[in-house]
Short mmCIF file of C-alpha atoms and ligand atoms in Angstrom, two decimals:
data_model
loop_
_atom_site.label_atom_id
_atom_site.label_comp_id
_atom_site.label_asym_id
_atom_site.label_seq_id
_atom_site.Cartn_x
_atom_site.Cartn_y
_atom_site.Cartn_z
CA MET A 30 -87.40 46.81 93.77
CA PRO A 31 -84.81 43.92 92.72
CA ASP A 32 -84.01 41.72 95.16
CA THR A 33 -80.10 41.88 95.69
CA SER A 34 -79.80 40.77 99.00
CA PRO A 35 -79.39 36.65 98.29
CA SER A 36 -76.02 37.23 95.82
CA LEU A 37 -74.96 40.02 98.37
CA LEU A 38 -75.39 37.57 100.93
CA ALA A 39 -73.62 34.78 99.08
CA SER A 40 -70.90 37.30 98.33
CA ARG A 41 -70.12 37.71 102.48
CA PRO A 42 -69.13 34.11 103.69
CA VAL A 43 -68.74 34.92 107.61
CA ILE A 44 -65.92 32.90 108.99
CA PRO A 45 -66.25 31.16 110.98
CA ARG A 46 -69.20 29.74 109.19
CA PRO A 47 -72.31 30.60 111.36
CA LEU A 48 -74.76 27.49 112.45
CA GLN A 49 -77.22 28.33 110.61
CA VAL A 50 -77.90 31.43 108.29
CA VAL A 51 -81.43 31.63 106.49
CA PRO A 52 -81.37 34.39 103.43
CA GLY A 53 -84.20 37.77 104.33
CA GLU A 54 -86.96 38.02 101.58
CA GLU A 55 -86.06 41.72 101.31
CA ASN A 56 -83.54 44.15 100.06
CA GLY A 57 -81.39 44.83 103.37
CA LEU A 58 -80.13 47.21 105.13
CA ALA A 59 -78.53 50.60 104.25
CA LEU A 60 -76.07 52.13 106.68
CA THR A 61 -75.93 55.63 106.85
CA ALA A 62 -75.49 58.78 109.45
CA ALA A 63 -78.92 58.60 109.84
CA THR A 64 -77.83 54.66 111.49
CA ARG A 65 -78.73 54.28 115.30
CA VAL A 66 -77.39 51.93 117.78
CA SER A 67 -78.84 50.94 121.00
CA ALA A 68 -78.05 48.20 123.59
CA ASP A 69 -79.29 46.47 126.61
CA PRO A 70 -77.15 47.91 129.70
CA GLU A 71 -75.62 43.93 129.32
CA ALA A 72 -74.55 45.33 125.58
CA ARG A 73 -73.26 48.80 126.44
CA GLY A 74 -69.79 47.19 125.44
CA THR A 75 -70.39 46.04 122.14
CA LEU A 76 -71.65 49.43 121.45
CA VAL A 77 -68.98 51.24 122.36
CA TRP A 78 -67.09 48.05 120.54
CA LEU A 79 -69.22 48.52 117.12
CA GLN A 80 -69.19 52.79 117.15
CA ARG A 81 -65.34 52.84 117.59
CA GLU A 82 -64.51 49.90 115.20
CA LEU A 83 -67.13 50.27 112.66
CA GLY A 84 -67.56 54.72 113.42
CA ALA A 85 -63.69 54.50 111.94
CA ALA A 86 -64.11 51.84 108.82
CA THR A 87 -67.21 53.79 107.83
CA GLY A 88 -67.20 57.18 109.45
CA LEU A 89 -70.72 57.18 109.79
CA PRO A 90 -71.30 58.37 113.57
CA PHE A 91 -73.77 55.76 115.19
CA SER A 92 -74.86 57.54 117.61
CA SER A 93 -78.17 59.88 117.24
CA GLY A 94 -79.81 58.32 114.08
CA ASP A 95 -83.80 57.31 113.95
CA GLU A 96 -85.85 54.80 114.44
CA ASP A 97 -86.35 54.08 110.75
CA SER A 98 -82.63 52.53 110.44
CA GLU A 99 -81.09 51.07 113.51
CA ILE A 100 -78.78 48.23 114.98
CA ARG A 101 -80.13 46.98 118.30
CA LEU A 102 -78.18 45.09 120.74
CA SER A 103 -79.98 43.14 123.33
CA VAL A 104 -79.04 39.57 125.83
CA ASP A 105 -81.69 37.28 126.48
CA PRO A 106 -80.76 34.99 128.18
CA SER A 107 -83.98 33.03 128.10
CA ALA A 108 -83.97 32.73 124.25
CA GLY A 109 -82.44 28.97 123.83
CA LEU A 110 -79.18 30.23 122.26
CA GLY A 111 -76.34 28.37 124.04
CA ARG A 112 -73.41 29.73 125.47
CA GLU A 113 -72.10 32.47 123.28
CA GLY A 114 -74.28 32.12 121.05
CA TYR A 115 -76.56 35.10 119.15
CA ARG A 116 -79.08 35.60 116.76
CA LEU A 117 -78.77 38.06 114.02
CA ILE A 118 -81.68 39.28 112.14
CA VAL A 119 -81.54 42.35 108.91
CA ASP A 120 -84.40 43.66 107.43
CA ASP A 121 -85.10 46.47 105.27
CA GLU A 122 -85.30 48.93 109.03
CA GLY A 123 -83.42 46.97 110.61
CA ALA A 124 -80.92 44.86 112.77
CA ILE A 125 -81.35 43.62 115.89
CA VAL A 126 -78.04 40.92 117.27
CA ILE A 127 -79.60 38.24 120.45
CA GLY A 128 -77.39 37.33 122.61
CA ASN A 129 -77.49 34.66 125.13
CA ASP A 130 -75.00 36.80 126.77
CA PRO A 131 -73.05 39.95 126.11
CA ALA A 132 -70.74 37.51 124.75
CA GLY A 133 -73.20 36.20 122.19
CA VAL A 134 -73.89 39.80 121.32
CA PHE A 135 -70.49 40.72 120.65
CA TYR A 136 -70.03 37.44 118.35
CA GLY A 137 -73.14 38.57 116.61
CA ALA A 138 -71.47 42.40 115.72
CA GLN A 139 -68.41 40.48 114.64
CA THR A 140 -70.54 38.68 112.24
CA LEU A 141 -72.83 41.64 111.34
CA ARG A 142 -69.38 43.31 109.95
CA GLN A 143 -68.26 40.32 107.74
CA LEU A 144 -71.75 40.73 106.58
CA LEU A 145 -70.29 44.58 104.90
CA PRO A 146 -67.71 44.70 102.51
CA ALA A 147 -64.68 44.37 103.64
CA ALA A 148 -63.47 47.64 103.94
CA ALA A 149 -65.66 47.66 106.50
CA HIS A 150 -62.33 46.19 108.34
CA ARG A 151 -60.36 49.45 108.23
CA ASP A 152 -59.71 52.19 109.86
CA ALA A 153 -60.92 54.93 108.19
CA PRO A 154 -63.33 55.44 105.09
CA ILE A 155 -61.73 54.97 101.76
CA GLY A 156 -64.50 56.76 99.81
CA ASP A 157 -67.50 55.14 97.76
CA THR A 158 -67.84 52.35 99.78
CA ASP A 159 -71.81 51.30 99.83
CA TRP A 160 -72.76 50.00 103.46
CA THR A 161 -75.57 47.45 102.69
CA LEU A 162 -75.78 44.62 105.03
CA PRO A 163 -78.16 41.98 102.88
CA ALA A 164 -81.37 40.60 104.96
CA VAL A 165 -80.48 37.81 106.52
CA GLY A 166 -81.06 35.44 109.95
CA VAL A 167 -78.18 33.96 111.56
CA THR A 168 -78.64 31.62 114.11
CA ASP A 169 -75.83 30.72 115.61
CA ALA A 170 -73.30 29.02 119.03
CA PRO A 171 -69.25 27.99 119.80
CA ARG A 172 -69.05 24.14 119.21
CA PHE A 173 -65.97 24.32 122.03
CA GLY A 174 -65.97 27.21 125.11
CA TRP A 175 -61.84 27.42 124.45
CA ARG A 176 -60.62 28.64 121.16
CA GLY A 177 -57.30 29.74 121.98
CA LEU A 178 -53.76 31.27 120.31
CA MET A 179 -50.48 31.10 122.42
CA LEU A 180 -48.11 33.57 122.15
CA ASP A 181 -44.52 32.86 122.80
CA THR A 182 -43.38 36.35 123.40
CA ALA A 183 -39.81 34.91 125.29
CA ARG A 184 -38.03 33.86 122.98
CA HIS A 185 -38.57 36.82 120.94
CA PHE A 186 -40.33 40.05 122.43
CA VAL A 187 -43.98 40.85 120.81
CA PRO A 188 -44.10 44.07 121.86
CA LYS A 189 -47.44 45.89 123.30
CA ARG A 190 -48.74 47.25 120.29
CA GLU A 191 -48.82 43.35 118.37
CA VAL A 192 -50.42 42.15 121.03
CA LEU A 193 -53.13 44.53 120.84
CA ARG A 194 -53.47 44.06 117.34
CA TYR A 195 -54.03 40.41 117.71
CA ILE A 196 -56.46 40.69 120.40
CA ASP A 197 -58.84 42.48 118.01
CA LEU A 198 -57.46 39.89 114.87
CA LEU A 199 -58.62 37.38 117.85
CA ALA A 200 -61.73 38.63 118.31
CA LEU A 201 -62.78 38.54 114.79
CA HIS A 202 -62.15 35.07 114.55
CA LYS A 203 -64.43 34.44 117.30
CA LEU A 204 -61.90 33.35 119.51
CA ASN A 205 -61.43 33.72 123.33
CA VAL A 206 -58.19 32.59 125.15
CA LEU A 207 -55.04 34.44 124.20
CA HIS A 208 -51.99 32.57 125.91
CA LEU A 209 -49.09 34.61 126.98
CA HIS A 210 -45.76 32.43 127.52
CA LEU A 211 -43.90 35.31 129.35
CA SER A 212 -40.47 33.45 130.52
CA ASP A 213 -38.56 31.09 129.09
CA ASP A 214 -34.59 30.29 129.08
CA GLN A 215 -34.14 33.37 126.75
CA GLY A 216 -36.16 36.16 128.63
CA TRP A 217 -38.74 37.31 131.27
CA ARG A 218 -41.22 39.02 129.92
CA VAL A 219 -43.38 40.45 132.68
CA GLU A 220 -42.48 43.46 135.10
CA ILE A 221 -42.79 41.85 138.87
CA ARG A 222 -42.22 44.84 141.61
CA ARG A 223 -41.16 42.34 144.29
CA TYR A 224 -37.90 41.17 142.36
CA PRO A 225 -36.97 43.90 139.70
CA LYS A 226 -33.70 41.72 138.43
CA LEU A 227 -35.79 39.97 136.56
CA THR A 228 -36.85 42.90 133.51
CA GLU A 229 -33.81 44.69 134.53
CA LYS A 230 -31.43 41.37 134.34
CA ALA A 231 -33.37 38.70 132.75
CA SER A 232 -35.63 40.77 129.61
CA TRP A 233 -32.94 40.58 127.22
CA ARG A 234 -29.95 38.80 126.12
CA THR A 235 -26.34 39.59 124.45
CA ARG A 236 -27.21 38.37 120.95
CA SER A 237 -29.30 35.44 119.87
CA GLN A 238 -29.05 31.80 117.80
CA LEU A 239 -29.62 32.20 114.08
CA GLY A 240 -31.84 29.26 112.66
CA ASN A 241 -30.85 26.30 113.48
CA PRO A 242 -27.27 24.89 113.09
CA ARG A 243 -27.51 21.27 111.21
CA PRO A 244 -26.96 18.62 113.52
CA GLY A 245 -23.07 17.98 114.47
CA GLU A 246 -22.52 21.17 114.01
CA GLU A 247 -22.69 24.69 116.01
CA PRO A 248 -25.34 27.88 115.70
CA VAL A 249 -24.80 30.53 114.43
CA PHE A 250 -25.31 33.66 116.16
CA GLU A 251 -27.31 36.84 114.97
CA GLU A 252 -24.82 39.37 117.10
CA ARG A 253 -26.76 41.92 118.64
CA PRO A 254 -28.93 42.45 121.73
CA HIS A 255 -32.66 41.64 122.28
CA GLY A 256 -35.25 42.25 124.61
CA GLY A 257 -38.01 43.83 126.16
CA PHE A 258 -40.68 43.39 128.79
CA TYR A 259 -44.30 44.20 129.42
CA THR A 260 -45.09 46.89 132.22
CA GLN A 261 -47.67 46.04 134.93
CA ASP A 262 -49.93 49.05 133.63
CA ASP A 263 -49.20 47.57 129.61
CA ILE A 264 -50.44 44.36 131.47
CA ARG A 265 -53.40 46.03 132.69
CA GLU A 266 -53.95 47.62 129.54
CA ILE A 267 -53.79 44.59 127.76
CA VAL A 268 -55.97 42.52 129.99
CA ALA A 269 -58.57 44.77 129.30
CA HIS A 270 -58.54 45.38 125.28
CA ALA A 271 -59.07 41.24 125.69
CA ALA A 272 -61.93 41.63 127.99
CA ALA A 273 -63.52 44.28 126.24
CA ARG A 274 -63.29 41.61 123.66
CA HIS A 275 -64.63 38.74 125.43
CA ILE A 276 -60.91 37.40 125.35
CA THR A 277 -59.54 35.61 128.65
CA VAL A 278 -55.93 36.28 128.75
CA ILE A 279 -53.93 33.23 130.34
CA PRO A 280 -50.43 34.25 131.54
CA GLU A 281 -47.34 31.54 131.47
CA ILE A 282 -44.66 31.61 133.66
CA ASP A 283 -42.97 28.53 132.41
CA VAL A 284 -40.95 26.09 135.74
CA PRO A 285 -39.27 23.78 136.36
CA GLY A 286 -37.47 24.02 133.02
CA HIS A 287 -36.48 26.88 130.72
CA SER A 288 -36.35 28.93 133.95
CA GLN A 289 -32.09 30.16 132.81
CA ALA A 290 -34.01 33.82 132.17
CA ALA A 291 -35.24 34.14 135.60
CA ILE A 292 -31.46 32.16 137.54
CA HIS A 293 -29.96 35.00 135.48
CA ALA A 294 -31.54 37.36 136.97
CA HIS A 295 -31.61 35.47 140.41
CA PRO A 296 -28.59 32.93 140.44
CA GLU A 297 -29.96 31.39 144.11
CA LEU A 298 -33.20 30.28 142.41
CA GLY A 299 -30.77 27.34 140.17
CA GLU A 300 -28.69 24.06 140.99
CA VAL A 301 -25.47 25.81 139.24
CA GLY A 302 -25.05 29.78 139.99
CA GLU A 303 -24.42 32.29 137.57
CA ILE A 304 -25.86 31.55 133.93
CA PRO A 305 -26.33 34.07 130.99
CA VAL A 306 -29.89 34.40 129.59
CA GLY A 307 -30.54 31.82 127.36
CA GLN A 308 -28.79 32.85 124.16
CA ARG A 309 -29.45 28.90 122.02
CA TRP A 310 -32.88 27.44 121.29
CA GLY A 311 -33.49 24.01 122.79
CA ILE A 312 -33.83 22.13 125.89
CA PHE A 313 -31.27 22.69 128.37
CA ASP A 314 -30.17 21.18 132.03
CA GLU A 315 -30.20 24.60 133.75
CA VAL A 316 -33.32 23.91 136.08
CA LEU A 317 -34.84 25.40 138.36
CA ALA A 318 -33.87 24.23 142.53
CA VAL A 319 -36.86 22.64 144.60
CA THR A 320 -36.06 24.32 147.76
CA ASP A 321 -38.79 25.84 150.49
CA GLU A 322 -36.62 29.60 148.67
CA VAL A 323 -37.67 28.42 144.76
CA LEU A 324 -41.44 27.64 146.08
CA GLU A 325 -41.42 30.94 148.10
CA PHE A 326 -40.59 33.30 145.24
CA TYR A 327 -42.69 31.39 142.82
CA ARG A 328 -45.72 31.97 145.08
CA ASN A 329 -44.68 35.58 145.27
CA VAL A 330 -44.47 35.71 141.39
CA ILE A 331 -47.54 34.39 141.07
CA ASP A 332 -49.39 36.57 143.28
CA GLU A 333 -48.46 39.22 141.44
CA LEU A 334 -49.88 38.29 138.37
CA LEU A 335 -53.15 36.96 139.49
CA GLU A 336 -53.39 40.73 140.65
CA LEU A 337 -53.41 41.39 137.31
CA PHE A 338 -55.14 38.52 135.26
CA PRO A 339 -58.09 37.51 136.44
CA SER A 340 -57.97 34.49 133.88
CA GLU A 341 -59.55 31.48 135.98
CA TYR A 342 -55.97 29.60 134.73
CA PHE A 343 -52.37 30.36 135.44
CA HIS A 344 -50.19 28.26 133.67
CA VAL A 345 -47.20 26.77 134.88
CA GLY A 346 -45.30 25.47 132.12
CA GLY A 347 -44.07 22.13 133.26
CA ASP A 348 -42.73 21.24 129.90
CA GLU A 349 -39.06 20.29 129.07
CA CYS A 350 -37.55 19.91 132.65
CA PRO A 351 -34.51 17.49 132.39
CA LYS A 352 -34.17 16.03 135.47
CA THR A 353 -29.95 15.54 135.07
CA GLN A 354 -28.66 18.63 137.34
CA TRP A 355 -31.54 17.12 140.43
CA LYS A 356 -30.04 13.51 140.04
CA GLY A 357 -26.50 15.17 141.11
CA SER A 358 -28.26 17.91 143.90
CA GLY A 359 -28.24 16.99 147.46
CA SER A 360 -30.91 19.72 148.16
CA ALA A 361 -33.51 17.67 145.57
CA GLN A 362 -32.17 14.45 146.75
CA ARG A 363 -32.80 15.00 149.99
CA ARG A 364 -36.60 16.55 149.10
CA ILE A 365 -36.82 12.84 147.60
CA ARG A 366 -36.07 11.58 150.77
CA GLU A 367 -38.04 13.55 152.87
CA GLU A 368 -41.51 13.50 150.65
CA GLY A 369 -41.02 9.88 150.25
CA LEU A 370 -40.70 10.33 146.57
CA ALA A 371 -40.00 7.63 144.20
CA ASP A 372 -37.77 9.60 141.67
CA GLU A 373 -37.41 12.82 140.17
CA ASP A 374 -40.32 12.47 137.79
CA GLU A 375 -42.10 12.42 141.28
CA LEU A 376 -40.30 15.70 142.21
CA GLN A 377 -41.24 17.70 139.18
CA SER A 378 -44.93 16.70 140.18
CA TRP A 379 -44.56 17.42 143.73
CA PHE A 380 -43.49 20.68 142.41
CA ILE A 381 -46.24 21.16 141.25
CA ARG A 382 -48.52 20.53 143.60
CA GLN A 383 -47.09 23.20 145.51
CA LEU A 384 -48.03 25.67 142.65
CA ASP A 385 -51.61 24.08 141.85
CA ASP A 386 -52.46 24.06 145.93
CA HIS A 387 -51.52 27.76 146.09
CA LEU A 388 -53.54 28.32 143.05
CA THR A 389 -56.72 26.37 144.29
CA ALA A 390 -56.15 28.43 147.92
CA ARG A 391 -56.52 31.56 145.68
CA GLY A 392 -59.58 30.60 144.17
CA ARG A 393 -57.59 29.83 140.93
CA ARG A 394 -56.95 26.56 138.81
CA LEU A 395 -53.47 25.47 137.32
CA VAL A 396 -52.90 24.48 133.69
CA GLY A 397 -49.94 22.96 132.68
CA TRP A 398 -48.36 21.25 129.53
CA ASP A 399 -48.73 16.90 129.00
CA GLU A 400 -45.55 16.69 130.83
CA ILE A 401 -46.99 17.46 134.55
CA LEU A 402 -48.55 13.85 134.15
CA GLU A 403 -44.99 12.37 134.74
CA GLY A 404 -44.83 11.22 138.06
CA GLY A 405 -48.52 11.72 138.90
CA LEU A 406 -51.55 14.51 137.92
CA ALA A 407 -51.96 17.30 140.45
CA PRO A 408 -55.33 17.35 141.66
CA GLY A 409 -57.16 20.53 139.76
CA ALA A 410 -54.78 20.40 137.02
CA THR A 411 -55.72 20.82 133.49
CA VAL A 412 -53.06 19.53 130.57
CA MET A 413 -52.61 21.25 127.99
CA SER A 414 -51.61 18.24 125.46
CA TRP A 415 -48.84 18.64 122.75
CA ARG A 416 -47.01 15.77 122.29
CA GLY A 417 -49.64 14.45 120.13
CA GLU A 418 -52.87 13.11 121.97
CA GLU A 419 -51.90 10.53 124.25
CA GLY A 420 -51.61 13.24 127.39
CA GLY A 421 -54.76 14.63 126.62
CA VAL A 422 -56.34 11.19 126.22
CA ALA A 423 -55.07 10.00 129.77
CA ALA A 424 -55.85 13.24 131.60
CA ALA A 425 -59.48 13.10 130.27
CA LYS A 426 -59.67 9.23 131.35
CA ALA A 427 -58.83 10.37 134.53
CA GLY A 428 -61.80 12.87 134.77
CA HIS A 429 -59.40 16.08 134.23
CA ASP A 430 -60.02 18.51 131.99
CA VAL A 431 -57.88 19.20 128.92
CA VAL A 432 -57.10 21.25 125.90
CA MET A 433 -56.00 20.01 122.77
CA SER A 434 -52.66 21.12 120.86
CA PRO A 435 -50.92 18.55 119.75
CA THR A 436 -48.02 19.63 117.32
CA ALA A 437 -48.80 17.74 114.09
CA THR A 438 -52.17 20.20 113.65
CA SER A 439 -51.65 22.82 116.15
CA TYR A 440 -47.93 24.39 115.84
CA LEU A 441 -48.03 27.66 113.81
CA ASP A 442 -44.51 28.28 114.03
CA TYR A 443 -44.23 24.66 111.82
CA ARG A 444 -43.69 24.67 107.72
CA GLN A 445 -46.30 25.90 105.79
CA SER A 446 -44.83 23.59 102.98
CA GLU A 447 -41.93 21.60 101.48
CA SER A 448 -40.79 24.62 99.49
CA ASP A 449 -36.98 25.80 99.72
CA ASP A 450 -38.98 29.31 99.99
CA GLU A 451 -40.13 28.72 103.51
CA PRO A 452 -38.43 30.84 105.63
CA ILE A 453 -36.28 29.02 108.50
CA LYS A 454 -38.17 25.27 108.04
CA VAL A 455 -38.69 23.95 110.72
CA GLY A 456 -41.44 21.01 112.08
CA THR A 457 -43.50 19.13 110.68
CA LEU A 458 -45.54 20.13 106.95
CA LEU A 459 -49.27 22.20 108.68
CA ARG A 460 -51.19 23.47 105.76
CA VAL A 461 -54.52 24.84 106.27
CA GLU A 462 -56.28 22.33 105.12
CA ASP A 463 -54.26 20.45 108.07
CA VAL A 464 -55.38 22.77 110.55
CA TYR A 465 -58.99 22.82 109.25
CA LEU A 466 -59.47 19.03 108.82
CA ALA A 467 -57.72 17.72 112.41
CA GLU A 468 -60.54 16.94 114.88
CA PRO A 469 -60.10 18.25 117.97
CA VAL A 470 -61.12 15.46 120.17
CA PRO A 471 -59.28 12.71 120.35
CA GLU A 472 -60.62 9.15 118.91
CA GLY A 473 -61.61 6.84 121.51
CA LEU A 474 -63.07 8.78 124.31
CA SER A 475 -66.36 8.93 125.69
CA GLU A 476 -68.83 10.39 125.77
CA GLU A 477 -68.63 11.80 129.25
CA GLU A 478 -64.30 11.40 129.16
CA ALA A 479 -64.70 14.06 125.81
CA ALA A 480 -66.99 16.37 127.83
CA HIS A 481 -63.49 17.00 130.14
CA VAL A 482 -62.04 18.40 126.31
CA LEU A 483 -62.45 21.95 127.10
CA GLY A 484 -61.38 23.28 123.37
CA ALA A 485 -58.63 23.53 121.75
CA GLN A 486 -55.47 25.87 121.06
CA VAL A 487 -53.26 26.67 118.55
CA ASN A 488 -49.22 28.02 119.56
CA VAL A 489 -46.88 29.85 118.14
CA TRP A 490 -43.22 29.74 119.27
CA THR A 491 -41.32 32.29 118.44
CA GLU A 492 -37.88 30.86 118.49
CA HIS A 493 -37.47 32.35 114.47
CA ILE A 494 -40.39 34.71 114.56
CA ASP A 495 -38.43 37.55 115.40
CA THR A 496 -40.69 40.63 113.99
CA PRO A 497 -44.38 41.29 113.34
CA ARG A 498 -44.26 40.53 109.88
CA ARG A 499 -42.52 36.99 110.11
CA LEU A 500 -45.63 36.71 112.89
CA ASP A 501 -48.24 37.43 110.28
CA TYR A 502 -46.64 35.24 107.74
CA MET A 503 -47.07 32.15 110.18
CA VAL A 504 -50.09 32.88 111.73
CA PHE A 505 -52.27 33.64 109.09
CA PRO A 506 -54.44 32.82 107.21
CA ARG A 507 -54.12 29.39 109.24
CA LEU A 508 -55.76 31.06 112.61
CA SER A 509 -58.58 31.59 110.26
CA ALA A 510 -58.77 27.82 109.53
CA PHE A 511 -58.60 26.96 113.08
CA ALA A 512 -61.23 29.27 114.36
CA GLU A 513 -63.38 27.49 112.04
CA LYS A 514 -62.44 24.16 113.83
CA VAL A 515 -63.16 25.56 117.29
CA TRP A 516 -66.16 27.48 116.55
CA SER A 517 -68.36 25.76 114.03
CA ALA A 518 -70.02 22.50 114.35
CA GLY A 519 -70.44 19.93 111.72
CA GLU A 520 -68.67 18.76 108.81
CA ARG A 521 -65.42 20.38 107.43
CA ASP A 522 -65.03 19.78 103.41
CA TYR A 523 -62.24 21.61 102.54
CA ALA A 524 -63.15 22.67 99.07
CA GLU A 525 -66.07 24.21 100.80
CA PHE A 526 -64.11 26.09 103.08
CA GLU A 527 -61.40 26.95 100.67
CA PRO A 528 -63.55 29.82 98.60
CA ARG A 529 -64.83 31.02 101.59
CA LEU A 530 -61.18 31.60 102.83
CA LEU A 531 -60.02 33.26 99.77
CA HIS A 532 -62.78 35.84 100.42
CA HIS A 533 -61.97 35.96 104.64
CA LEU A 534 -58.64 37.39 103.00
CA THR A 535 -59.80 40.44 101.69
CA ARG A 536 -60.75 41.15 105.48
CA LEU A 537 -57.26 40.72 106.31
CA ASP A 538 -55.77 42.95 103.42
CA ALA A 539 -58.22 45.61 104.96
CA ALA A 540 -56.95 45.25 108.29
CA GLY A 541 -53.34 45.25 107.72
CA VAL A 542 -52.62 41.22 107.98
CA GLU A 543 -49.13 40.20 105.95
CA TYR A 544 -51.01 36.45 105.97
CA ARG A 545 -48.61 33.75 103.85
CA PRO A 546 -50.44 33.64 100.54
CA MET A 547 -51.87 30.84 99.29
CA ASP A 548 -50.10 30.05 96.35
CA GLY A 549 -46.53 30.96 98.51
CA PRO A 550 -44.09 33.22 99.51
CA ARG A 551 -42.93 36.65 98.12
CA PRO A 552 -39.67 36.73 97.75
CA TRP A 553 -39.48 39.21 101.28
CA HIS A 554 -40.91 36.14 103.31
CA THR A 555 -37.99 33.99 102.56
CA ARG A 556 -34.80 33.80 104.77
CA PRO A 557 -32.10 33.10 101.89
CA GLY A 558 -29.05 31.31 104.08
CA VAL A 559 -30.90 30.63 107.37
CA HIS A 560 -32.19 27.38 108.19
CA GLY A 561 -34.34 25.17 110.13
CA TRP A 562 -32.90 22.05 109.57
CA GLY A 563 -36.03 20.75 111.75
C1 LIG B 604 -44.02 23.16 124.14
O1 LIG B 604 -44.20 23.15 122.58
N1 LIG B 604 -42.46 23.28 124.82
C2 LIG B 604 -45.01 22.98 125.48
#
């Protein structure tokens, strides 16, 4: 028999790159109607996923086949594979995935799917596909425990079906955190039963800024309403869909800045009475008052959300909170005096600390943007470092956990080339290779300090991303490069990665992802006349 397996294997590079891939001696396993899948009880979730996903793509039942062609899913914590690690062995008789834990089994199954033709990522068979898995032994485990994407659902709403699709795409890339930015000046996106006005009044705005104005000029608006929100049942569905794919969904309610939408629904939360839901992009003076009533309100909001989101972490934002209103506010100045605080920075820190106490008492952990360092870090806080690496370094040196997402290497709303054809160019240049090569762990940390770096995250802010098609264009293929950086240990050489990425694009094509082509935007990706000026 011809030995086709090594070339078959070489033609299907796995992204993110596994720790070790050893070609097998044999021809591999042809998946047919006789192939069955069996699983240990702890691995049943992956069996269901595999039957559903591979079953749809191939049209094969993967149920009552025979012993001569079996995919076996097994959990063995004693195999020494490491957290979320797995081993996948394919030979002529079958495939076995041994996971250190259920997540490891799931990642092994994702690798198995990538070892099939790209059509394995479609939703229905297209005919005439040879479903042969190459003979191989793969041993694999992730470098970091936090491998995340933040999706801003506030600036432009991301419909539930798209969130579910993104969860599938994160899972395809072995990413395990979806951070949902659920509130901002321009919208409140989650139903809170106790405060229905949040979604009745704050989940939509009358118009939206279009692009950015040149410095000194007035913005242009798109004169139509924009809105949307997730019901609590939508959130339950999203969280369960994610959990079945070993992804944790972390909610963010951004306080005490970026809160205009909430203040519109409940003017008593603010310092100045009635204000509209934000229509412009930027940083604004309208922030929360630091009163007992405001704290009570947000503790109640958090309590409802904790019931929906089982994640260990709850994100309270904390970024970009101008102190102008507090400087002139009687209640803020009284609080500063009563609590013996030095200034408004310490007032923000005091506010965050109240929420940290609340979350800690409920067995959860607070995470916030790196401004929560100013005025003193709350004892239980984890810091998301975004204004460069300094916040992450300071927090890790102080013994706090950190997640790295510095703008220069992690902001997927930033421009992908300097061409004028890039749509609504903002931020600095962030190409696929820049994402790929940037090292997540800052230099200058001791081993002990570096152990506080839980991992890294890319963030996609949606001021200028108003449709799922635009979202795909900004996120992919940069997310594929990010996934390899946070999953795969070892050297990263972009020249070695790029050909593998080109193959991976055929999987994204099959999955229907409208990524940015490597050679630049197609005509329909451009936004003539709408400028970022960033
Ligand atoms: C942020 O980009 N304001 C966290």
